[in-house]
mmCIF file of C-alpha atoms in Angstrom:
data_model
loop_
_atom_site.group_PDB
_atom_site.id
_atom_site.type_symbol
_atom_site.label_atom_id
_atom_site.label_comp_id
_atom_site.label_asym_id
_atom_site.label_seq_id
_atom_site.Cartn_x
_atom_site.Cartn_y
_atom_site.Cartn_z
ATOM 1 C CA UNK A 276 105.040 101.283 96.622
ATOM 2 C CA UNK A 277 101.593 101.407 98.278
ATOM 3 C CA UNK A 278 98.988 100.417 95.696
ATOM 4 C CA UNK A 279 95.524 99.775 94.513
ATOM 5 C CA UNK A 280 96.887 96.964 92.431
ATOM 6 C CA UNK A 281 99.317 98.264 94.199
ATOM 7 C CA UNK A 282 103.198 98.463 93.214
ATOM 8 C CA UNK A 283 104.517 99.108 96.521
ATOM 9 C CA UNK A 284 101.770 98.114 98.578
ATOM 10 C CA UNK A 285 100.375 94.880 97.865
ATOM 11 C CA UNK A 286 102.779 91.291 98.406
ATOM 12 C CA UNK A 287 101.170 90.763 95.051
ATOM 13 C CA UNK A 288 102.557 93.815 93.231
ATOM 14 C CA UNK A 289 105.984 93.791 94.465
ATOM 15 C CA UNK A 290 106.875 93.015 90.336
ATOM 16 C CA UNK A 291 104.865 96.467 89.969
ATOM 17 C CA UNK A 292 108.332 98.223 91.039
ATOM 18 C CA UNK A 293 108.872 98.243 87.584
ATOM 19 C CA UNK A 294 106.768 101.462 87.038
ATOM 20 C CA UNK A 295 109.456 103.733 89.257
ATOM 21 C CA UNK A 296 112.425 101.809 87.960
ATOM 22 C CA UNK A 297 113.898 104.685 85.679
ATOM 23 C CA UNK A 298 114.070 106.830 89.052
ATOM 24 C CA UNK A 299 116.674 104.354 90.524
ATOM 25 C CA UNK A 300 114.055 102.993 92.812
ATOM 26 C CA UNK A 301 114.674 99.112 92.244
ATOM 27 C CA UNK A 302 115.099 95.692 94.175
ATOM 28 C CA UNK A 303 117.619 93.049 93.735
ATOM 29 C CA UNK A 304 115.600 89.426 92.305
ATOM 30 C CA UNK A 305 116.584 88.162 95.958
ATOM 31 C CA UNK A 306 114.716 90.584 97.344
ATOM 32 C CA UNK A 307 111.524 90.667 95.612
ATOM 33 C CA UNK A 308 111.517 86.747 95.650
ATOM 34 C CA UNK A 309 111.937 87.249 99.624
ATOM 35 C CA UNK A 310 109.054 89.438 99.628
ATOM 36 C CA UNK A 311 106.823 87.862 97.743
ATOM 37 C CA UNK A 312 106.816 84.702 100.085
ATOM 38 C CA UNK A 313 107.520 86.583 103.679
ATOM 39 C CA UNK A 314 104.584 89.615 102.618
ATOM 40 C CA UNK A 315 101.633 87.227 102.520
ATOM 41 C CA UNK A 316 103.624 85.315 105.884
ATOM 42 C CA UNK A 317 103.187 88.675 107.807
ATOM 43 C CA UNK A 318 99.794 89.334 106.905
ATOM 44 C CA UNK A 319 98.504 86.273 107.748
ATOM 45 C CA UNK A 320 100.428 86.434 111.063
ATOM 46 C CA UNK A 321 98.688 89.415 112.042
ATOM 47 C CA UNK A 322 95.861 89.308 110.509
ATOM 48 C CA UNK A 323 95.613 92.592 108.333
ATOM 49 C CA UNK A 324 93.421 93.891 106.403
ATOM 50 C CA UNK A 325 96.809 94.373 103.594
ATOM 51 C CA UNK A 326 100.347 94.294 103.639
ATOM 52 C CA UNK A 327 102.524 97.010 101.736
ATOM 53 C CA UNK A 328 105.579 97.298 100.607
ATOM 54 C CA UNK A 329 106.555 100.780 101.410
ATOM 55 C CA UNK A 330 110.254 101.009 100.201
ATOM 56 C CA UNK A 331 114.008 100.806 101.296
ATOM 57 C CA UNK A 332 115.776 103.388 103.708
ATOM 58 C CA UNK A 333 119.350 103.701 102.914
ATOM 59 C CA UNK A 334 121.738 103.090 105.485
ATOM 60 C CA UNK A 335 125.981 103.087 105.433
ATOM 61 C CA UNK A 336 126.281 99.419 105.695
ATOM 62 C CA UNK A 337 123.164 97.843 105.531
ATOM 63 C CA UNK A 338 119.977 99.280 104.271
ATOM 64 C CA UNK A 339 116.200 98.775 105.879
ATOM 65 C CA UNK A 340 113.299 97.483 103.489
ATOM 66 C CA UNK A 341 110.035 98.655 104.771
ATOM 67 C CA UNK A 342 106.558 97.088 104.976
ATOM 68 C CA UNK A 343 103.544 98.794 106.056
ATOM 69 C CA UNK A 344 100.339 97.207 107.824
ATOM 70 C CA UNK A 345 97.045 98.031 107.477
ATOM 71 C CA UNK A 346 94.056 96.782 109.531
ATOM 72 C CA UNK A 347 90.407 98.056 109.026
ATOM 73 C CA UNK A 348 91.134 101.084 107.591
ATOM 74 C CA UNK A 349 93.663 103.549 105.179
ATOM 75 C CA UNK A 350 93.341 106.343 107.490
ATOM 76 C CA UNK A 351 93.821 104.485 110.452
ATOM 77 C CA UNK A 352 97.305 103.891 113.113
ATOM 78 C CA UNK A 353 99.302 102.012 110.238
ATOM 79 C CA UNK A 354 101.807 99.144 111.483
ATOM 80 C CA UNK A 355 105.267 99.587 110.621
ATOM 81 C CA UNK A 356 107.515 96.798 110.001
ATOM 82 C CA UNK A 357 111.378 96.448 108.556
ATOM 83 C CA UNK A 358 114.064 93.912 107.346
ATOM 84 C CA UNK A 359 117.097 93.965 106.006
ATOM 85 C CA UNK A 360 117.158 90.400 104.004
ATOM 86 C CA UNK A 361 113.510 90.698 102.790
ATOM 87 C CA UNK A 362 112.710 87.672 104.998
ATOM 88 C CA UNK A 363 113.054 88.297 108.701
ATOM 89 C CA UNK A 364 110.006 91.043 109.406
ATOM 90 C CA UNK A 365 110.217 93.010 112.644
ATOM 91 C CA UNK A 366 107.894 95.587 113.906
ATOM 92 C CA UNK A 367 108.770 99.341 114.678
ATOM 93 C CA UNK A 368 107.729 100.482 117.844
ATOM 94 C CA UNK A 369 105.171 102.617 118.589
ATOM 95 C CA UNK A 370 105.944 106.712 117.724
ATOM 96 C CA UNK A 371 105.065 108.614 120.526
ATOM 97 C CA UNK A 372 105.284 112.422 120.710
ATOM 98 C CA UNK A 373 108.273 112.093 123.380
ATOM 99 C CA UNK A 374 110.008 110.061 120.777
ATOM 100 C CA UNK A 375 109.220 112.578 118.101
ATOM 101 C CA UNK A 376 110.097 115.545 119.916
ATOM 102 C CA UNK A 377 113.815 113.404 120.995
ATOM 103 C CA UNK A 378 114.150 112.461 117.241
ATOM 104 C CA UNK A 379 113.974 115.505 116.101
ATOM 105 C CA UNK A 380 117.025 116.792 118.368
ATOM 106 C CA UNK A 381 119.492 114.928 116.537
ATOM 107 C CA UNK A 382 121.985 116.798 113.885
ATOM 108 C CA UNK A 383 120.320 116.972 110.368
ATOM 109 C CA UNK A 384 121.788 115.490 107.574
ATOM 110 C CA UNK A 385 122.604 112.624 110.311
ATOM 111 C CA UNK A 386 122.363 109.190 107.713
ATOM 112 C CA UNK A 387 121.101 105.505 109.552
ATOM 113 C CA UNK A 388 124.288 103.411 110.029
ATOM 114 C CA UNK A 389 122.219 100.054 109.201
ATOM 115 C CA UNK A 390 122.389 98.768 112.824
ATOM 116 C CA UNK A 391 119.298 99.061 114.574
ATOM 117 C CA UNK A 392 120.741 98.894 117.967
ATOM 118 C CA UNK A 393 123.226 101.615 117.329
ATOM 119 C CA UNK A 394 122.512 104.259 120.014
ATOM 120 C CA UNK A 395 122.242 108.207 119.244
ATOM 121 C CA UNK A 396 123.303 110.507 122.323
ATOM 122 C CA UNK A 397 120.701 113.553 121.951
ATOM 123 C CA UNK A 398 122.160 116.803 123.500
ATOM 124 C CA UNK A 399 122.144 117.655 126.938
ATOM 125 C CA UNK A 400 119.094 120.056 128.103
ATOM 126 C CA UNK A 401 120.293 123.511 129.185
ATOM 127 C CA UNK A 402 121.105 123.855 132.959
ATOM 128 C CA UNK A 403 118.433 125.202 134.853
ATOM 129 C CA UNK A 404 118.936 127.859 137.369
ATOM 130 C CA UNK A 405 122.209 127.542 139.450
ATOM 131 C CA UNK A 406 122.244 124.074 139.418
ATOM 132 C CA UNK A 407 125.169 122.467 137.674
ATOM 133 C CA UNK A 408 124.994 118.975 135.923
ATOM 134 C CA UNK A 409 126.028 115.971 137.295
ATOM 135 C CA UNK A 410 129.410 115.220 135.774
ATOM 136 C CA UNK A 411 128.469 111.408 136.023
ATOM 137 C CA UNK A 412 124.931 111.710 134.547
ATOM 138 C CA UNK A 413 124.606 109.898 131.663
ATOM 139 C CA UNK A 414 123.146 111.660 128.554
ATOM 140 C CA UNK A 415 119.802 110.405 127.184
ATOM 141 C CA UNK A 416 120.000 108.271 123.798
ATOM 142 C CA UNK A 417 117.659 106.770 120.958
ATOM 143 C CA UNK A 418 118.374 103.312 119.192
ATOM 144 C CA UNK A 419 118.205 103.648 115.368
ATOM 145 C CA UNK A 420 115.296 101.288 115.376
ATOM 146 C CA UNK A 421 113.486 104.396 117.250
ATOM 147 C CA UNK A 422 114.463 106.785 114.997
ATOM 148 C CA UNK A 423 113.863 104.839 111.980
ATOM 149 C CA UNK A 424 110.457 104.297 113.449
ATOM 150 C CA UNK A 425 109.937 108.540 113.498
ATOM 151 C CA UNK A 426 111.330 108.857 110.057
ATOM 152 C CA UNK A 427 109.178 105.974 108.187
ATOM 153 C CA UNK A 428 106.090 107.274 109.902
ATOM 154 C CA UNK A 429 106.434 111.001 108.812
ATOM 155 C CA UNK A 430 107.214 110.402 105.316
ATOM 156 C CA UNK A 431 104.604 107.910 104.972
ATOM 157 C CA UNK A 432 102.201 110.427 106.546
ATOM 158 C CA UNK A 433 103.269 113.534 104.638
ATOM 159 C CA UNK A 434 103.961 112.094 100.883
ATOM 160 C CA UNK A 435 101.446 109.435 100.346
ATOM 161 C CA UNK A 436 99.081 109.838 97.325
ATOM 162 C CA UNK A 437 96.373 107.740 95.940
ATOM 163 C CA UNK A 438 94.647 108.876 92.140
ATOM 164 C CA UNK A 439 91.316 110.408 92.866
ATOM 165 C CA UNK A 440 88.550 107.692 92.741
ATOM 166 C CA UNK A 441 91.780 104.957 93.841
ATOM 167 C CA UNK A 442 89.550 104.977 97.603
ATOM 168 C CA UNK A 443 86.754 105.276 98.782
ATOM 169 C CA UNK A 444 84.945 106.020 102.455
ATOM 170 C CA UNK A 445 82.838 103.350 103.418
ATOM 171 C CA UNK A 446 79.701 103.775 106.167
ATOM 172 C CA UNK A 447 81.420 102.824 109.277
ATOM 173 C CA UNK A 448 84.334 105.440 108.766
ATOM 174 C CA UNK A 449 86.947 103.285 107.106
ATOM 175 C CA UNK A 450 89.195 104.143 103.757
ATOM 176 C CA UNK A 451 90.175 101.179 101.578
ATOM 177 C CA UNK A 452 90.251 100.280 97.767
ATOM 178 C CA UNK A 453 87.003 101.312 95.254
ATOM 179 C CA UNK A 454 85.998 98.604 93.224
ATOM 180 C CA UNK A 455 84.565 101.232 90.980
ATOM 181 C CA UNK A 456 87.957 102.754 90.319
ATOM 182 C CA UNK A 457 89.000 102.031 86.603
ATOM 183 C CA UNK A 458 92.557 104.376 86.304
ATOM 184 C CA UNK A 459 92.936 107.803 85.387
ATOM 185 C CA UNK A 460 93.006 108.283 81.662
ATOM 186 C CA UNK A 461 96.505 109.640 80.215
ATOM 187 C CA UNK A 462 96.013 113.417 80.439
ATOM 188 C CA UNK A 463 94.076 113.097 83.606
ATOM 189 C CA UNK A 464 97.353 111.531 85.295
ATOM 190 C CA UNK A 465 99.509 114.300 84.299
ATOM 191 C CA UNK A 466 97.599 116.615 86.277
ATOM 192 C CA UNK A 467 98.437 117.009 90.078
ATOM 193 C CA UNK A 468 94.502 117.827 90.664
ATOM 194 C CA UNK A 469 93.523 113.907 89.835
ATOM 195 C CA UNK A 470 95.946 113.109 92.928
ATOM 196 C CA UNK A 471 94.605 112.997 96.666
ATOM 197 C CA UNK A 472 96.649 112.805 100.062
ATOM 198 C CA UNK A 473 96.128 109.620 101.526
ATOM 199 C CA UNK A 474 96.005 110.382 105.378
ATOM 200 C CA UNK A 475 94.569 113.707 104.814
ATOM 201 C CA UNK A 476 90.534 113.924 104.993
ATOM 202 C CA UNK A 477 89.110 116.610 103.003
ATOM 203 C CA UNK A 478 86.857 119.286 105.632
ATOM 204 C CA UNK A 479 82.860 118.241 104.599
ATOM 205 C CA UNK A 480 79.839 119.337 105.938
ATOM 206 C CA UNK A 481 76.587 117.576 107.214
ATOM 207 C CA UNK A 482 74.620 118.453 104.384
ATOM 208 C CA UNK A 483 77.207 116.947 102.241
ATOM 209 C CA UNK A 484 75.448 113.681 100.636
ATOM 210 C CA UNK A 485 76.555 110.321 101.196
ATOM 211 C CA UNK A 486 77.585 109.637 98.019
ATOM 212 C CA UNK A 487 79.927 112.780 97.549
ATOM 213 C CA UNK A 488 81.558 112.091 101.096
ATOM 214 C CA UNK A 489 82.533 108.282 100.353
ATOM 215 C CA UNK A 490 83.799 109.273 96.707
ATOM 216 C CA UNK A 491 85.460 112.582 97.525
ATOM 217 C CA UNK A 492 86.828 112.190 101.215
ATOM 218 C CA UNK A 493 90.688 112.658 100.722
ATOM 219 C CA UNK A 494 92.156 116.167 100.500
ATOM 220 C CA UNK A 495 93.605 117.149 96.853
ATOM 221 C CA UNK A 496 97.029 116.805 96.461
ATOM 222 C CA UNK A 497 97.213 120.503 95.369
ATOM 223 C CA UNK A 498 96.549 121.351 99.100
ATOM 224 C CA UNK A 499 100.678 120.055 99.584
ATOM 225 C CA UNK A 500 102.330 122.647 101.388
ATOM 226 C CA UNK A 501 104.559 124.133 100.059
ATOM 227 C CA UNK A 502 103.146 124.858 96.410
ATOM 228 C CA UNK A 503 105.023 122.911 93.842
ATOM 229 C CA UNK A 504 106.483 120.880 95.828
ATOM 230 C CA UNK A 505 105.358 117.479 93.313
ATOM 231 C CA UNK A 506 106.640 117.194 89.965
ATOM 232 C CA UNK A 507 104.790 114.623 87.751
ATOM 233 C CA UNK A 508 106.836 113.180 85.137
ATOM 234 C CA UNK A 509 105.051 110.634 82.146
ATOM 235 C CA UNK A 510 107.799 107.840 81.523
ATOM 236 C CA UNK A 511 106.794 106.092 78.329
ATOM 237 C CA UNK A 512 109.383 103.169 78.440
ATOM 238 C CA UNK A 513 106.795 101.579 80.540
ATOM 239 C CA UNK A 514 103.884 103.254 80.131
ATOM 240 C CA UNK A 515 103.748 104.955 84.104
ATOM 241 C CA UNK A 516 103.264 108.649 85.556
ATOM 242 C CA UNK A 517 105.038 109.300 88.321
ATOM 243 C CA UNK A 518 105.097 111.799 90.981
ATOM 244 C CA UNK A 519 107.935 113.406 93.149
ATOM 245 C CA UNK A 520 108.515 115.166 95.800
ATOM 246 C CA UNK A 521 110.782 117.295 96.031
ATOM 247 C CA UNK A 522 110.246 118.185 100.074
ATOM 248 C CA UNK A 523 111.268 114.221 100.261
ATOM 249 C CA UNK A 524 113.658 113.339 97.615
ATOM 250 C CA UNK A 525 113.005 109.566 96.853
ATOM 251 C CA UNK A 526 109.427 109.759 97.709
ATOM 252 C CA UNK A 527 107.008 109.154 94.484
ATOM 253 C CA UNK A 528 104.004 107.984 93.419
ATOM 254 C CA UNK A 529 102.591 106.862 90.495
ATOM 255 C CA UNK A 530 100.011 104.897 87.998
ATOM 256 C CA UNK A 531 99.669 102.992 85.090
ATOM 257 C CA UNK A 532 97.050 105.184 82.901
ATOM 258 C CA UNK A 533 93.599 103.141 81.711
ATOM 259 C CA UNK A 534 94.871 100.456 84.628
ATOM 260 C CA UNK A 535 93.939 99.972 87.702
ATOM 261 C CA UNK A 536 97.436 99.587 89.321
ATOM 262 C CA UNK A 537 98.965 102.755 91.214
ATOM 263 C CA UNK A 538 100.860 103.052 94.273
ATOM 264 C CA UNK A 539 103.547 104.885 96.180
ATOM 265 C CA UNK A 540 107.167 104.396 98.068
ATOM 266 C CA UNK A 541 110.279 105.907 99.142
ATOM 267 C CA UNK A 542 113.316 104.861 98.634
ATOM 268 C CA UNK A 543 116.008 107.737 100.143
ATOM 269 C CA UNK A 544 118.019 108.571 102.869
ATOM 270 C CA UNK A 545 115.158 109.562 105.342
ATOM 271 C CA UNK A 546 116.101 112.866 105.065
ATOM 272 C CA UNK A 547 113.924 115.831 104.648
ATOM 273 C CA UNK A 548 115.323 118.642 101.986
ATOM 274 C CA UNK A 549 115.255 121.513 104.099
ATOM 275 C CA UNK A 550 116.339 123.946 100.976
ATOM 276 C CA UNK A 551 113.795 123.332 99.167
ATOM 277 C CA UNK A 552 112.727 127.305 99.551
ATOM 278 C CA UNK A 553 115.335 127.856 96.741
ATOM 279 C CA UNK A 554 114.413 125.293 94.476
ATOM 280 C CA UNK A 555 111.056 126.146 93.871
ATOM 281 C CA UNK A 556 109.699 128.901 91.268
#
C-alpha cells in the first residue's frame, strides 16, 4: 500500500496492511517480517528517496510481492522491484512502448504462472504481400518477468490515489509528502472529491499562484475515466476508508480518518475487468 504514513508504501508501514485486511488483501507474519528488514536493505542500496510496498500479484504456483522505488520525486520514472520470499528483491526491467505494444498481444484473461522465466509466444504478424513465412522462423516471445513489468506499471499508473493535501509540489518540480497534511476528517474521506490521482497533474495556468499550484497540483480523482468506476467503503472494525476500483479489481486505497496514515496497493490477478461497461449505473 503506497502511503503517507504509508500502509503499502513505506518499509515502516508494512503493519499498516491492517487497514485493507477485511478486503482479503493480507500478508503471511513471514512475509511482513521479511519486508520489514529487506525494505529499508533496498533503499539504502539504491539510494531512494522511499521504498513502497505496492502489493502481491497472484500467480498459479507462486505469487510476486511488489515494491516500488521512488527517487526525487512522486511523479517521476518509479523503480519497480519483485520477490517471491519477501527477501530476495529484483528489479523489473525497463517498460518500453515495444514491450507494451507486445504485452498487450497476448490472450486476455491469460493469469502469471509464478515463473519469471516462463516464455509467452505472441502471435505471428500477418503475411505481407505474397510472401509466405518461413516455416522455420521462430515466433517472437516475452518472459513473464517482462510482462509482469507492463502489468505492475499500468496499474500503478492508472489506480493510484493520495487524499487531497497527502502531497504537495515543491519549487524545483518534485511531488513528495506535505508535512502540513493532518488526515481527512470522517465525512471528508467518504467523499471521492477529497481523493487525487497520484501520477496525474492537474492542467494550471501561469497566473496560477504559487501557493495554489504546490497545494493543488494532482488531478481529482473524480476525473477517473470511466465515471464510477471507485467505490469508497468506511470499515469501522478498524477505523479505515477504503477505495476500489472496480476497472482493477484488487486495486484500493485508503486512510485512517483524523490520521495521517493513507496509502494504496493491489493485490489481484493483474488483470484488467474489461466488462466493467455493465456493471456500472
Amino acid at each position: 500500500a503506497g502511503l503517507g504514513q504509508f500502509c503499502g508504501c513505506k518499509m515502516e508501514a508494512v503493519a499498516s496492511m491492517d487497514c485493507v485486511a477485511s478486503t482479503g488483501s493480507v500478508l503471511s507474519i513471514a512475509q511482513k517480517a521479511a519486508m520489514q528488514s529487506s525494505l529499508p536493505i533496498l533503499k539504502k542500496n539504491y539510494k531512494f528517496h522511499q521504498v513502497l510496498f505496492f502489493g502481491k500479484i497472484i500467480g498459479k504456483t507462486a505469487d510476486y510481492l511488489i515494491a516500488i522505488g521512488i527517487e526525487d520525486s512522486w511523479l517521476d520514472t518509479k523503480k519497480f522491484f519483485y520477490c517471491q520470499d519477501g527477501v530476495a528483491w529484483a528489479q523489473l526491467p525497463d517498460v518500453t512502448a515495444e514491450l507494451k505494444a507486445n504485452a498487450a498481444k497476448l490472450p486476455s484473461g491469460l493469469m502469471f504462472s509464478g515463473n519469471p522465466s516462463e516464455l509467452f509466444p505472441l502471435p505471428a504478424p500477418p503475411p505481407t504481400g505474397e510472401e509466405e513465412p518461413a516455416e522455420d522462423a521462430e515466433s517472437p516471445k516475452i518472459t513473464e518477468e517482462q510482462r509482469l513489468a507492463v502489468v505492475v506499471q499500468m496499474i500503478e499508473a492508472e489506480t493510484a490515489l493520495a487524499p487531497v493535501g497527502a502531497l504537495s509540489m515543491r519549487s524545483t518540480g518534485a511531488v513528495l509528502p506535505s508535512p502540513a497534511f493532518a488526515g481527512l476528517d470522517a465525512s471528508a474521506a467518504k467523499s471521492i472529491s477529497s481523493y487525487v490521482l497520484l501520477n496525474k497533474t492537474k492542467p494550471t495556468s501561469v497566473l496560477t499562484p504559487a501557493v495554489t499550484k504546490s497545494a493543488d497540483a494532482l488531478a481529482s480523482a473524480e476525473t477517473i475515466v470511466p465515471k464510477a468506476a471507485l467505490c469508497v467503503f468506511a470499515d469501522e472494525s478498524v477505523g479505515a476508508v477504503t477505495v476500489r476500483n472496480l476497472l482493477w479489481p484488487g486495486a484500493l486505497a485508503f486512510c485512517k480518518p483524523g490520521t495521517k496514515t493513507w496509502g494504496y496497493c493491489y493485490f489481484g490477478t493483474g488483470e484488467k475487468n474489461q466488462d466493467i461497461a455493465f456493471m456500472l449505473p
